[in-house]
mmCIF file of C-alpha atoms (C1' of nucleotides) in Angstrom:
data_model
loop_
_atom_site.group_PDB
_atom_site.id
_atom_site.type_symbol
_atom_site.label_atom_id
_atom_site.label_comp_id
_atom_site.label_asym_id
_atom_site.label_seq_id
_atom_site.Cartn_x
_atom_site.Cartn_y
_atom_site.Cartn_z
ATOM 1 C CA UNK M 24 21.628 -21.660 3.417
ATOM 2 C CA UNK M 25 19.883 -21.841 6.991
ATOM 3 C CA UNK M 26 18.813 -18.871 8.631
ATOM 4 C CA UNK M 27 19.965 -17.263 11.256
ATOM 5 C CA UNK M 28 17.048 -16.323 13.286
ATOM 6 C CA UNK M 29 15.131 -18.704 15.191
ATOM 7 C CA UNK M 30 11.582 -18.923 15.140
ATOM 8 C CA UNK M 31 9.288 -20.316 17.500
ATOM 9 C CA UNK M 32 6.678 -23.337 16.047
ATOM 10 C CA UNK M 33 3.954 -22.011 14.280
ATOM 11 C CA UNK M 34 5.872 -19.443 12.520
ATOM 12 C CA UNK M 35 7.000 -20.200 8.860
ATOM 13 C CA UNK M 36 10.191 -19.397 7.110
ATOM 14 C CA UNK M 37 8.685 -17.018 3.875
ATOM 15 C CA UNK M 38 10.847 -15.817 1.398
ATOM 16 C CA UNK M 39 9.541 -12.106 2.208
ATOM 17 C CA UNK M 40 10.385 -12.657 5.883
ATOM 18 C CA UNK M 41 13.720 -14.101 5.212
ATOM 19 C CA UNK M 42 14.328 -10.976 2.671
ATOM 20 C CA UNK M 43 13.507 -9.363 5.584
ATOM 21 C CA UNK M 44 16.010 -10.885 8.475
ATOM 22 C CA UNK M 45 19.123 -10.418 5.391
ATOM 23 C CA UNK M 46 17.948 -7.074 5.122
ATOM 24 C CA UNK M 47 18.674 -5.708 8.777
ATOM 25 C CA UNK M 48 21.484 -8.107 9.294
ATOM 26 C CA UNK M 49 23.613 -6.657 6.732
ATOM 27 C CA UNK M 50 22.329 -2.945 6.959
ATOM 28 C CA UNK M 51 23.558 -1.444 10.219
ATOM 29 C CA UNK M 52 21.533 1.682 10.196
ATOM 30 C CA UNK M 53 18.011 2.167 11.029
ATOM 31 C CA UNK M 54 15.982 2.527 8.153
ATOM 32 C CA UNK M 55 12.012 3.250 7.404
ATOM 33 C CA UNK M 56 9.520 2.099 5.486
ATOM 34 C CA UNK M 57 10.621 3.356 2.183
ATOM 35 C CA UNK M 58 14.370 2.480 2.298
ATOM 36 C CA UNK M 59 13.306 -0.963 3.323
ATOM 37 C CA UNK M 60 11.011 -1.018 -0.011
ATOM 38 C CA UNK M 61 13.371 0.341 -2.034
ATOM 39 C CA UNK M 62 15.667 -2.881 -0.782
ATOM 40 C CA UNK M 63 13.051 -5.145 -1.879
ATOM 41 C CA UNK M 64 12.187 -3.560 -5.000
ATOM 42 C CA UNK M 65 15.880 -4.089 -5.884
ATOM 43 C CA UNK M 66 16.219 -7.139 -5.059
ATOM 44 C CA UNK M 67 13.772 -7.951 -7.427
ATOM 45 C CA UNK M 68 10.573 -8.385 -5.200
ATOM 46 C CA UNK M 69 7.390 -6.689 -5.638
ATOM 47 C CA UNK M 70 5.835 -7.101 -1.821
ATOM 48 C CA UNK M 71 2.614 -4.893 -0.410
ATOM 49 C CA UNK M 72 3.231 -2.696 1.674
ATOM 50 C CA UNK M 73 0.555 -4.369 4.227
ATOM 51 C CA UNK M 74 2.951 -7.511 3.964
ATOM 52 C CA UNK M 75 5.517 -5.395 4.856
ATOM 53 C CA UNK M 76 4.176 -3.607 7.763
ATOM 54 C CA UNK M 77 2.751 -6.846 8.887
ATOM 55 C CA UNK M 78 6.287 -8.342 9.207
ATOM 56 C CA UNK M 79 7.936 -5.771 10.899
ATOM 57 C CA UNK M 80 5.395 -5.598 13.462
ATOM 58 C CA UNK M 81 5.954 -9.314 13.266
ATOM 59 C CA UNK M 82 10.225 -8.964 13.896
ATOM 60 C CA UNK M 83 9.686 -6.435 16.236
ATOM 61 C CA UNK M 84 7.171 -8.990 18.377
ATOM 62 C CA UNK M 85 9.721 -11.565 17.792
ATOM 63 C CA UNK M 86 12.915 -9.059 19.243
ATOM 64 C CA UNK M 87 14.814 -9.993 16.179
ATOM 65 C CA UNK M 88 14.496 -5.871 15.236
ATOM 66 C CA UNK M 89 13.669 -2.778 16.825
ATOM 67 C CA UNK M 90 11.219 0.104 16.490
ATOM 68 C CA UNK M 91 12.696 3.290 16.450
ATOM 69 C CA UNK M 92 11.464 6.873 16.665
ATOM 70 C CA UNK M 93 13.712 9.933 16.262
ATOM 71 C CA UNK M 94 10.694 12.436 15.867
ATOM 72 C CA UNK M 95 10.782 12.449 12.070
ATOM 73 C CA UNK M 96 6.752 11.655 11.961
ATOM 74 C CA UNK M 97 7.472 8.340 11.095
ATOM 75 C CA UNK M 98 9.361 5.040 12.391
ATOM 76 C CA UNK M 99 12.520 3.061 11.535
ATOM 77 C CA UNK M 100 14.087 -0.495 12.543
ATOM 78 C CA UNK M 101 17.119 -1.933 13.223
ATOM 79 C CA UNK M 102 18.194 -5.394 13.912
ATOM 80 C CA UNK M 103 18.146 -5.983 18.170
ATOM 81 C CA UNK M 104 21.343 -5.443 19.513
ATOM 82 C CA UNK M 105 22.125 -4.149 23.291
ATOM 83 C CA UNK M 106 20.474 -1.163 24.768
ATOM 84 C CA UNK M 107 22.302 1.817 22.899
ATOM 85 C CA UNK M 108 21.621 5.687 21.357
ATOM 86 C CA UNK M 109 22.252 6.933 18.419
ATOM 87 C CA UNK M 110 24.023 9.599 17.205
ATOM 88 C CA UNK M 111 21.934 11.605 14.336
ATOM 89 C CA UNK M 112 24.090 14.072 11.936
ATOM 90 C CA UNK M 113 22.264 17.198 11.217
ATOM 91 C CA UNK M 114 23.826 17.893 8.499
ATOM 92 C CA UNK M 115 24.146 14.758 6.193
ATOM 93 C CA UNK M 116 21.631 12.315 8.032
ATOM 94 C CA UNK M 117 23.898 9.735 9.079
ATOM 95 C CA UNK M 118 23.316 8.044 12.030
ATOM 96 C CA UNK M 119 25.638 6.039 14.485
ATOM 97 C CA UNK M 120 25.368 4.117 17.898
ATOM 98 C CA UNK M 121 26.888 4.799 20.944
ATOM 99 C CA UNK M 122 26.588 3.300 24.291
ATOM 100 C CA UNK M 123 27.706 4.443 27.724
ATOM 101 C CA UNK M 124 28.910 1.940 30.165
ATOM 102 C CA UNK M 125 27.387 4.032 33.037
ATOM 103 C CA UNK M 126 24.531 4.823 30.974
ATOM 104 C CA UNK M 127 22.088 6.815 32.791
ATOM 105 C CA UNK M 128 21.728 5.469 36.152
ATOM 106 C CA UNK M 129 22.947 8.508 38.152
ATOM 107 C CA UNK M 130 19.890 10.214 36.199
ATOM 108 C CA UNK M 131 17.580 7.442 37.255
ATOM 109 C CA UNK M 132 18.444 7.427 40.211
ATOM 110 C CA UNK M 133 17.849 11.061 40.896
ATOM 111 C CA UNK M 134 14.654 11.005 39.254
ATOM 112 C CA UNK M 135 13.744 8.230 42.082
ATOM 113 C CA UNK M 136 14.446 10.376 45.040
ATOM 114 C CA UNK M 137 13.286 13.032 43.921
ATOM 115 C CA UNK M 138 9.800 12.017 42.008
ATOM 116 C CA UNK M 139 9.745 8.588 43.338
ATOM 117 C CA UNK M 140 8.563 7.757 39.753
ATOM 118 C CA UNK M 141 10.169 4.136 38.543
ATOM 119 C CA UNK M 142 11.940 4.371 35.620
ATOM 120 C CA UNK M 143 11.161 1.159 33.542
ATOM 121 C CA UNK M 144 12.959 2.750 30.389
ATOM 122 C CA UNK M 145 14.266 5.923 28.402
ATOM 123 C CA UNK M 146 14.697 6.833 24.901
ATOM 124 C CA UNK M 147 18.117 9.297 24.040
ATOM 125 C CA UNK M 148 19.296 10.285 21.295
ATOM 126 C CA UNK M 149 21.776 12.653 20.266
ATOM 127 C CA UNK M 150 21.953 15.605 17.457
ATOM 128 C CA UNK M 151 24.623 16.982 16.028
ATOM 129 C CA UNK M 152 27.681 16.966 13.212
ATOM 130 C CA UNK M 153 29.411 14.124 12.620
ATOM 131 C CA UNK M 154 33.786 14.159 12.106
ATOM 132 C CA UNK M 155 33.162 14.059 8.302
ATOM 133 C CA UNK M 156 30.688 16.895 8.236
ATOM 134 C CA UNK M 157 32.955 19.210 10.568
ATOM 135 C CA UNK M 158 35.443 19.114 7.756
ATOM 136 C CA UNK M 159 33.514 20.790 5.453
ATOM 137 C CA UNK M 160 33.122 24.426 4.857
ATOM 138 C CA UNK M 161 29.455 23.390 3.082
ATOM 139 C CA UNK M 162 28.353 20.966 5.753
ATOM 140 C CA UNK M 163 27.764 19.112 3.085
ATOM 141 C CA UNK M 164 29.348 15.505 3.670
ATOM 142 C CA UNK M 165 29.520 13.340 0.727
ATOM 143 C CA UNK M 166 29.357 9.899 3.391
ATOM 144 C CA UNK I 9 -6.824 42.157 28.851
ATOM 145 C CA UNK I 10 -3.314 42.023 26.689
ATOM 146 C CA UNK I 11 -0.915 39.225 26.518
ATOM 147 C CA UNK I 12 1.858 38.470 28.382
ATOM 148 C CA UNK I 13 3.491 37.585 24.675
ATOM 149 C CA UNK I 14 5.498 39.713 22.948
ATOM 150 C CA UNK I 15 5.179 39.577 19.197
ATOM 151 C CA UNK I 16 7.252 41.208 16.811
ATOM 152 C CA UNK I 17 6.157 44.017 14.161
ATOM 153 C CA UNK I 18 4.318 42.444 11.535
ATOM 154 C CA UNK I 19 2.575 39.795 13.560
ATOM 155 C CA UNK I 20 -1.115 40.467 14.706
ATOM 156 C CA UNK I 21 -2.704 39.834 17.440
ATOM 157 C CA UNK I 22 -5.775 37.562 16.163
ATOM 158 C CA UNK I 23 -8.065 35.447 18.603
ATOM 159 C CA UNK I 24 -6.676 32.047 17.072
ATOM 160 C CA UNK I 25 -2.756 33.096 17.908
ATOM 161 C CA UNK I 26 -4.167 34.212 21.349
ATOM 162 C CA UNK I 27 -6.606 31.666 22.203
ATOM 163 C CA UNK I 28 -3.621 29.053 21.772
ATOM 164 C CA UNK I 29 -1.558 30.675 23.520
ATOM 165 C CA UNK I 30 -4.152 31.350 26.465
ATOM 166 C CA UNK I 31 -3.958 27.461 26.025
ATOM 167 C CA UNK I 32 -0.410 26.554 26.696
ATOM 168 C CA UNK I 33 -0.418 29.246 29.248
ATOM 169 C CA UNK I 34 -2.633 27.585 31.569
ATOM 170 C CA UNK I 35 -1.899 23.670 30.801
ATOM 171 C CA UNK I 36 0.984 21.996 32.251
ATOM 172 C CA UNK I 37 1.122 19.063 29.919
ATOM 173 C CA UNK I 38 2.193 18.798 26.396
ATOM 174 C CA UNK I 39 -0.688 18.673 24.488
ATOM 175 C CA UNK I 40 -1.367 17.100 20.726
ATOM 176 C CA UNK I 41 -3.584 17.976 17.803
ATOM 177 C CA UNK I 42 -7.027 16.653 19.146
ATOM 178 C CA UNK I 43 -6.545 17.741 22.651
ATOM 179 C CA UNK I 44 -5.675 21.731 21.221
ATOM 180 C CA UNK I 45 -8.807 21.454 19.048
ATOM 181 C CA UNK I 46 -10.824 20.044 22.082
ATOM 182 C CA UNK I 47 -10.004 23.092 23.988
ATOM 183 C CA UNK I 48 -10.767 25.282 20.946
ATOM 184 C CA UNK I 49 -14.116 23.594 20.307
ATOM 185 C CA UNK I 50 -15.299 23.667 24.236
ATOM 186 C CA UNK I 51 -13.978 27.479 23.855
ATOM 187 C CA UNK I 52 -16.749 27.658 21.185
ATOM 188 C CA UNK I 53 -14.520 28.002 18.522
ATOM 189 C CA UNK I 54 -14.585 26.185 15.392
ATOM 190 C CA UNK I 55 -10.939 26.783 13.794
ATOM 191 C CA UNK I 56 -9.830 24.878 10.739
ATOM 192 C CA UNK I 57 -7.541 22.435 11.072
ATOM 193 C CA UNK I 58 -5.270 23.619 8.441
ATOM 194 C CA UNK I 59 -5.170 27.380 10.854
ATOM 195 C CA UNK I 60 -4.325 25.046 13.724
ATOM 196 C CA UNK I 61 -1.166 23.111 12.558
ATOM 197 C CA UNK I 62 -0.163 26.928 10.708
ATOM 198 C CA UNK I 63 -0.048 28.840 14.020
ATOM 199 C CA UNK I 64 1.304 25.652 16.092
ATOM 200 C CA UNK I 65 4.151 25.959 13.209
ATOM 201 C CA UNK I 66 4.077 29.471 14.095
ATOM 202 C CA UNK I 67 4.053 30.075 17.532
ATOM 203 C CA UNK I 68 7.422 27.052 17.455
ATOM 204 C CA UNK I 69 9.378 29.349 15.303
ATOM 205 C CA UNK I 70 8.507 32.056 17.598
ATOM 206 C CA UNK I 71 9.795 30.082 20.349
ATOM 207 C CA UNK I 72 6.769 30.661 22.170
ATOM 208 C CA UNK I 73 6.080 26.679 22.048
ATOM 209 C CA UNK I 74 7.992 23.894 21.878
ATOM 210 C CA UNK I 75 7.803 20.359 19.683
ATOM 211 C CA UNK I 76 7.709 17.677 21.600
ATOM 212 C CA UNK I 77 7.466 13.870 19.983
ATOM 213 C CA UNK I 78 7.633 10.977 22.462
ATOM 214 C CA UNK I 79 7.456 8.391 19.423
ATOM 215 C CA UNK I 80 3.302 7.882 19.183
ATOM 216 C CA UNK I 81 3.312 8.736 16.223
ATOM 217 C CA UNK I 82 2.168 12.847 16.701
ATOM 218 C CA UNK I 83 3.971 15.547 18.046
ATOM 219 C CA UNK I 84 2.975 17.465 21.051
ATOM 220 C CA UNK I 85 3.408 20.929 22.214
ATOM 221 C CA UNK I 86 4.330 22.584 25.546
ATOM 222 C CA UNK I 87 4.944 26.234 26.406
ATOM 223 C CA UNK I 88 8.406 26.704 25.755
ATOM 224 C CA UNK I 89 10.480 26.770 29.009
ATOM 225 C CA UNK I 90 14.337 25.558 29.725
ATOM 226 C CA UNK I 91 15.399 23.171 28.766
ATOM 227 C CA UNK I 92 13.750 19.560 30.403
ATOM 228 C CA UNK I 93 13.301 15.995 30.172
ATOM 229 C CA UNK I 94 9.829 14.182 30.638
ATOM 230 C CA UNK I 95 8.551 11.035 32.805
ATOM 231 C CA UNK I 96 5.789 9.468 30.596
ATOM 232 C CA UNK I 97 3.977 7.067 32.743
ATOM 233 C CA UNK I 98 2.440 3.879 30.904
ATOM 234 C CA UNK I 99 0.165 2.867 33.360
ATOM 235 C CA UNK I 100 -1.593 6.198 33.076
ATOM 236 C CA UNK I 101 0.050 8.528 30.667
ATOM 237 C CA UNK I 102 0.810 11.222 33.067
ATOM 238 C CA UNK I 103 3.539 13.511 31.520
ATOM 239 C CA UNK I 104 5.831 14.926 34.253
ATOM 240 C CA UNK I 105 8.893 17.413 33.286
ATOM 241 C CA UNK I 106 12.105 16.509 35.244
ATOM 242 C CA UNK I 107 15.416 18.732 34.949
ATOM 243 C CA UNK I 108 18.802 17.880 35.927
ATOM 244 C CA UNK I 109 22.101 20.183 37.776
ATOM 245 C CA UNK I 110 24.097 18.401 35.391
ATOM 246 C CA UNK I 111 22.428 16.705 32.406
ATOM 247 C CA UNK I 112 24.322 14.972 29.814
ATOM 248 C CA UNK I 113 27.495 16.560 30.197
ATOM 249 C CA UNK I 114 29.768 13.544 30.941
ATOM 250 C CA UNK I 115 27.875 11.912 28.174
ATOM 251 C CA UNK I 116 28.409 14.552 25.581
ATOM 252 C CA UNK I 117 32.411 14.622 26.589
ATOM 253 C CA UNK I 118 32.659 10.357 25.990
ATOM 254 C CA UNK I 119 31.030 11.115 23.021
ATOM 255 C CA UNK I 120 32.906 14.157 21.374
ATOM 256 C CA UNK I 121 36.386 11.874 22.465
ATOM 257 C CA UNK I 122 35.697 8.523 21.089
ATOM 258 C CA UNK I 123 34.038 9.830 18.055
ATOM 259 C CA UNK I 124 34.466 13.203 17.503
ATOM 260 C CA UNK I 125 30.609 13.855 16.760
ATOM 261 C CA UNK I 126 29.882 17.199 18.001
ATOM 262 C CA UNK I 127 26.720 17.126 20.115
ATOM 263 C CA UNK I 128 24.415 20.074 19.606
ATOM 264 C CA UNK I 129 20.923 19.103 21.070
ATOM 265 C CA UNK I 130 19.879 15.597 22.615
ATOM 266 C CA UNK I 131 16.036 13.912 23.176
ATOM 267 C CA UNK I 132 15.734 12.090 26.500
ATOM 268 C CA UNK I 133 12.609 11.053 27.502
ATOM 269 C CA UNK I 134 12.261 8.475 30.592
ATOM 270 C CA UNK I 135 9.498 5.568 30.532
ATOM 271 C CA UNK I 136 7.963 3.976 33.689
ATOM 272 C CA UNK I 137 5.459 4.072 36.900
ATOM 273 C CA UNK I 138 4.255 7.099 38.507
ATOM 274 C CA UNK I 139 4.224 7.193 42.455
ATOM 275 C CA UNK I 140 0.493 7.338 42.347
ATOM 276 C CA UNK I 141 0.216 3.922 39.743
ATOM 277 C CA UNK I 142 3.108 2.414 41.891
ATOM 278 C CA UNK I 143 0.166 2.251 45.041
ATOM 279 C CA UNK I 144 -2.192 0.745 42.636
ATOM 280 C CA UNK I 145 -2.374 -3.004 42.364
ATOM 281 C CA UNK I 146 -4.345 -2.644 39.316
ATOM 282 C CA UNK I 147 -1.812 -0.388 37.870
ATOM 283 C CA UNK I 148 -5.216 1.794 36.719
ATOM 284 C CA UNK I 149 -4.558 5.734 38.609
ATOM 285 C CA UNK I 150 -7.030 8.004 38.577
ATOM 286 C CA UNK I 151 -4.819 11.088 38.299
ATOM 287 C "C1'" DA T 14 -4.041 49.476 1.047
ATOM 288 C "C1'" DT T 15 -1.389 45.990 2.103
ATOM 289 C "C1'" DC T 16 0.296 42.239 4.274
ATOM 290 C "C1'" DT T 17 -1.131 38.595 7.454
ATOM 291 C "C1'" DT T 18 -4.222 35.162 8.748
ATOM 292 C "C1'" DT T 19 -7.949 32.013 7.955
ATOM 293 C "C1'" DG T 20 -10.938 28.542 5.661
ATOM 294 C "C1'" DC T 21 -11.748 25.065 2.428
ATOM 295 C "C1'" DA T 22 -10.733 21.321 -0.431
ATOM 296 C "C1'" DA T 23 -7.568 18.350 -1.752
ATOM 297 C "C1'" DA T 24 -3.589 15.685 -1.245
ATOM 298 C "C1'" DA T 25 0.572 13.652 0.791
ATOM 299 C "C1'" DG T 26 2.734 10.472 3.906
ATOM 300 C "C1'" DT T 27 2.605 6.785 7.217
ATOM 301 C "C1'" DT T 28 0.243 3.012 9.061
ATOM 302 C "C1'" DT T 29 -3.910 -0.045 9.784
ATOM 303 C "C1'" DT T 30 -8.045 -2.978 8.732
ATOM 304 C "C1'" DG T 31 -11.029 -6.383 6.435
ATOM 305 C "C1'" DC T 32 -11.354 -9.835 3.553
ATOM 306 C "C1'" DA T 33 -10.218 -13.043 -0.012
ATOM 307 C "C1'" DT T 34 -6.521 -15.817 -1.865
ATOM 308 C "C1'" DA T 35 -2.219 -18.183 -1.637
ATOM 309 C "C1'" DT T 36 1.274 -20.688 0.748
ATOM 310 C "C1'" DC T 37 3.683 -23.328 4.126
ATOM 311 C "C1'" DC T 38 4.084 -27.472 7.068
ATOM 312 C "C1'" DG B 23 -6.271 -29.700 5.939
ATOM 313 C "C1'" DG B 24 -5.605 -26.126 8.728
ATOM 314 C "C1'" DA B 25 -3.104 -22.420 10.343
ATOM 315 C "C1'" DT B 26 -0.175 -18.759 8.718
ATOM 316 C "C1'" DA B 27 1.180 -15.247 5.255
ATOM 317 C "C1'" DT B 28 0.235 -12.323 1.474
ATOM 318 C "C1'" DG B 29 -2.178 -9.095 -1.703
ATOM 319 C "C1'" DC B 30 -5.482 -5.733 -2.623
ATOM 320 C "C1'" DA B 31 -8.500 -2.051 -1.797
ATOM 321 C "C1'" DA B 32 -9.952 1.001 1.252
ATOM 322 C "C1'" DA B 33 -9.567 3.772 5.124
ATOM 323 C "C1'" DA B 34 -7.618 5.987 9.331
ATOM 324 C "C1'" DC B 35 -4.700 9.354 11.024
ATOM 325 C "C1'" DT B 36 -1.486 13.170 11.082
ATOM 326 C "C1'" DT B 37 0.171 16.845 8.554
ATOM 327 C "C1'" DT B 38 0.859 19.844 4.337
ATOM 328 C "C1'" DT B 39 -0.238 22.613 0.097
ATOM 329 C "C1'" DG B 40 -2.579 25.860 -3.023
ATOM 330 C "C1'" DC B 41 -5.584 29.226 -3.537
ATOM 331 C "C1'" DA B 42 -9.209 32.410 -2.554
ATOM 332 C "C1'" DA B 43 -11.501 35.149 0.998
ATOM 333 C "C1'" DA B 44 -11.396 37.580 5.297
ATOM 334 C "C1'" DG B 45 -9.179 40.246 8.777
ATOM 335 C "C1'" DA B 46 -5.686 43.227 11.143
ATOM 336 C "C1'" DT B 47 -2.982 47.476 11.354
#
DNA sequence: ATCTTTGCAAAAGTTTTGCATATCC
DNA sequence: GGATATGCAAAACTTTTGCAAAGAT
């Protein structure tokens, strides 16, 4: 079976890298370091952690995944997809995507006229409860 | 001279707790780890690291500062004010505060009616060039 | 006197570096 | 064969923990 990512010459198709790609294309949450070990450890590799550090920075050069950072002290990835934000439950640690289709340019453009500072990008994300977790009396949501 | 902090009973006033907040007081920009030990060294201080990241802890719970994390990998503080947004600027790293009439608000609304996630707290942080780096053809500004 | 704060050493957690070896094309 | 990828050990960097000593009220 081909892959589904392109690569440019000069880059070869490893199985760790290809682990890799399969990885964030069927996981549709961010994850860090350690989740993405624990996927490789399961699926029956045993790959450095240098190796794998080394190939994200790699997929995130290559915009086939992106860097995340919601403040947690550490950072998590996610396969590219369309500028977005996430929406991070407080309670059981879920996290979902949203995008607006106004997005924030009546913001931008504020900040403009009033600072005449040029917004290249932002970074938002949202905290709160998600539906399942406002059901229960525990806030704790099984997911 | 006192402070213009009020503490609660069983909370003493000790030159560490007041020499950080002296700091905070009189800088505008959030500041991380090595810059608050900087300031405590050139103060002629020599505080432990360990003390340092304890009162920063601290003086967050007392709401005194706030935590700030931009994604580098740190976290920052800032005197604790209402609540902002930032303007990082990459060509220089200038970190101005920016506050808007109506925030998120329509976002929050879309987002409570198409997935019933109840928003309690956001993180928006804006990316791009300063006025003074936008005059620059070397994109290098003084500040 | 007692509770709070500090210092020190050690460690934990995340990420990076240097270098030698292996692997892909 | 030559460039690219990987493994290993070590370290860098930020932050935390445990415990004993010092300091504040």
């Amino acid at each position: 079976m081909k892959s589904v990512f392109k690569f440019t010459q000069n880059v070869r198709q490893t199985p760790v890298r290809q682990a890799l790609c399969d990885y964030f294309k069927s996981y549709d949450e961010p994850a860090d370091y350690i989740q993405i070990m624990e996927f490789l450890d399961s699926s029956g590799r045993r790959v450095n952690k240098t190796t794998v550090y080394r190939q994200l920075d790699f997929l995130v050069e290559s915009e086939i995944i992106q860097e995340l950072d919601f403040g947690e002290g550490k950072k998590r990835y996610e396969l590219a997809k369309s500028h977005h934000h996430h929406l991070l439950c407080t309670s059981c640690d879920k996290i979902e995507c949203i995008a607006f289709a106004e997005d924030l340019h009546s913001q931008e453009a504020e900040i403009l006229k009033t600072t005449h500072f040029k917004v290249t990008g932002h970074m938002l994300e949202f905290f709160g409860i998600c539906k399942k977790c406002q059901n229960k009396e525990n806030k704790l949501c099984l997911r």
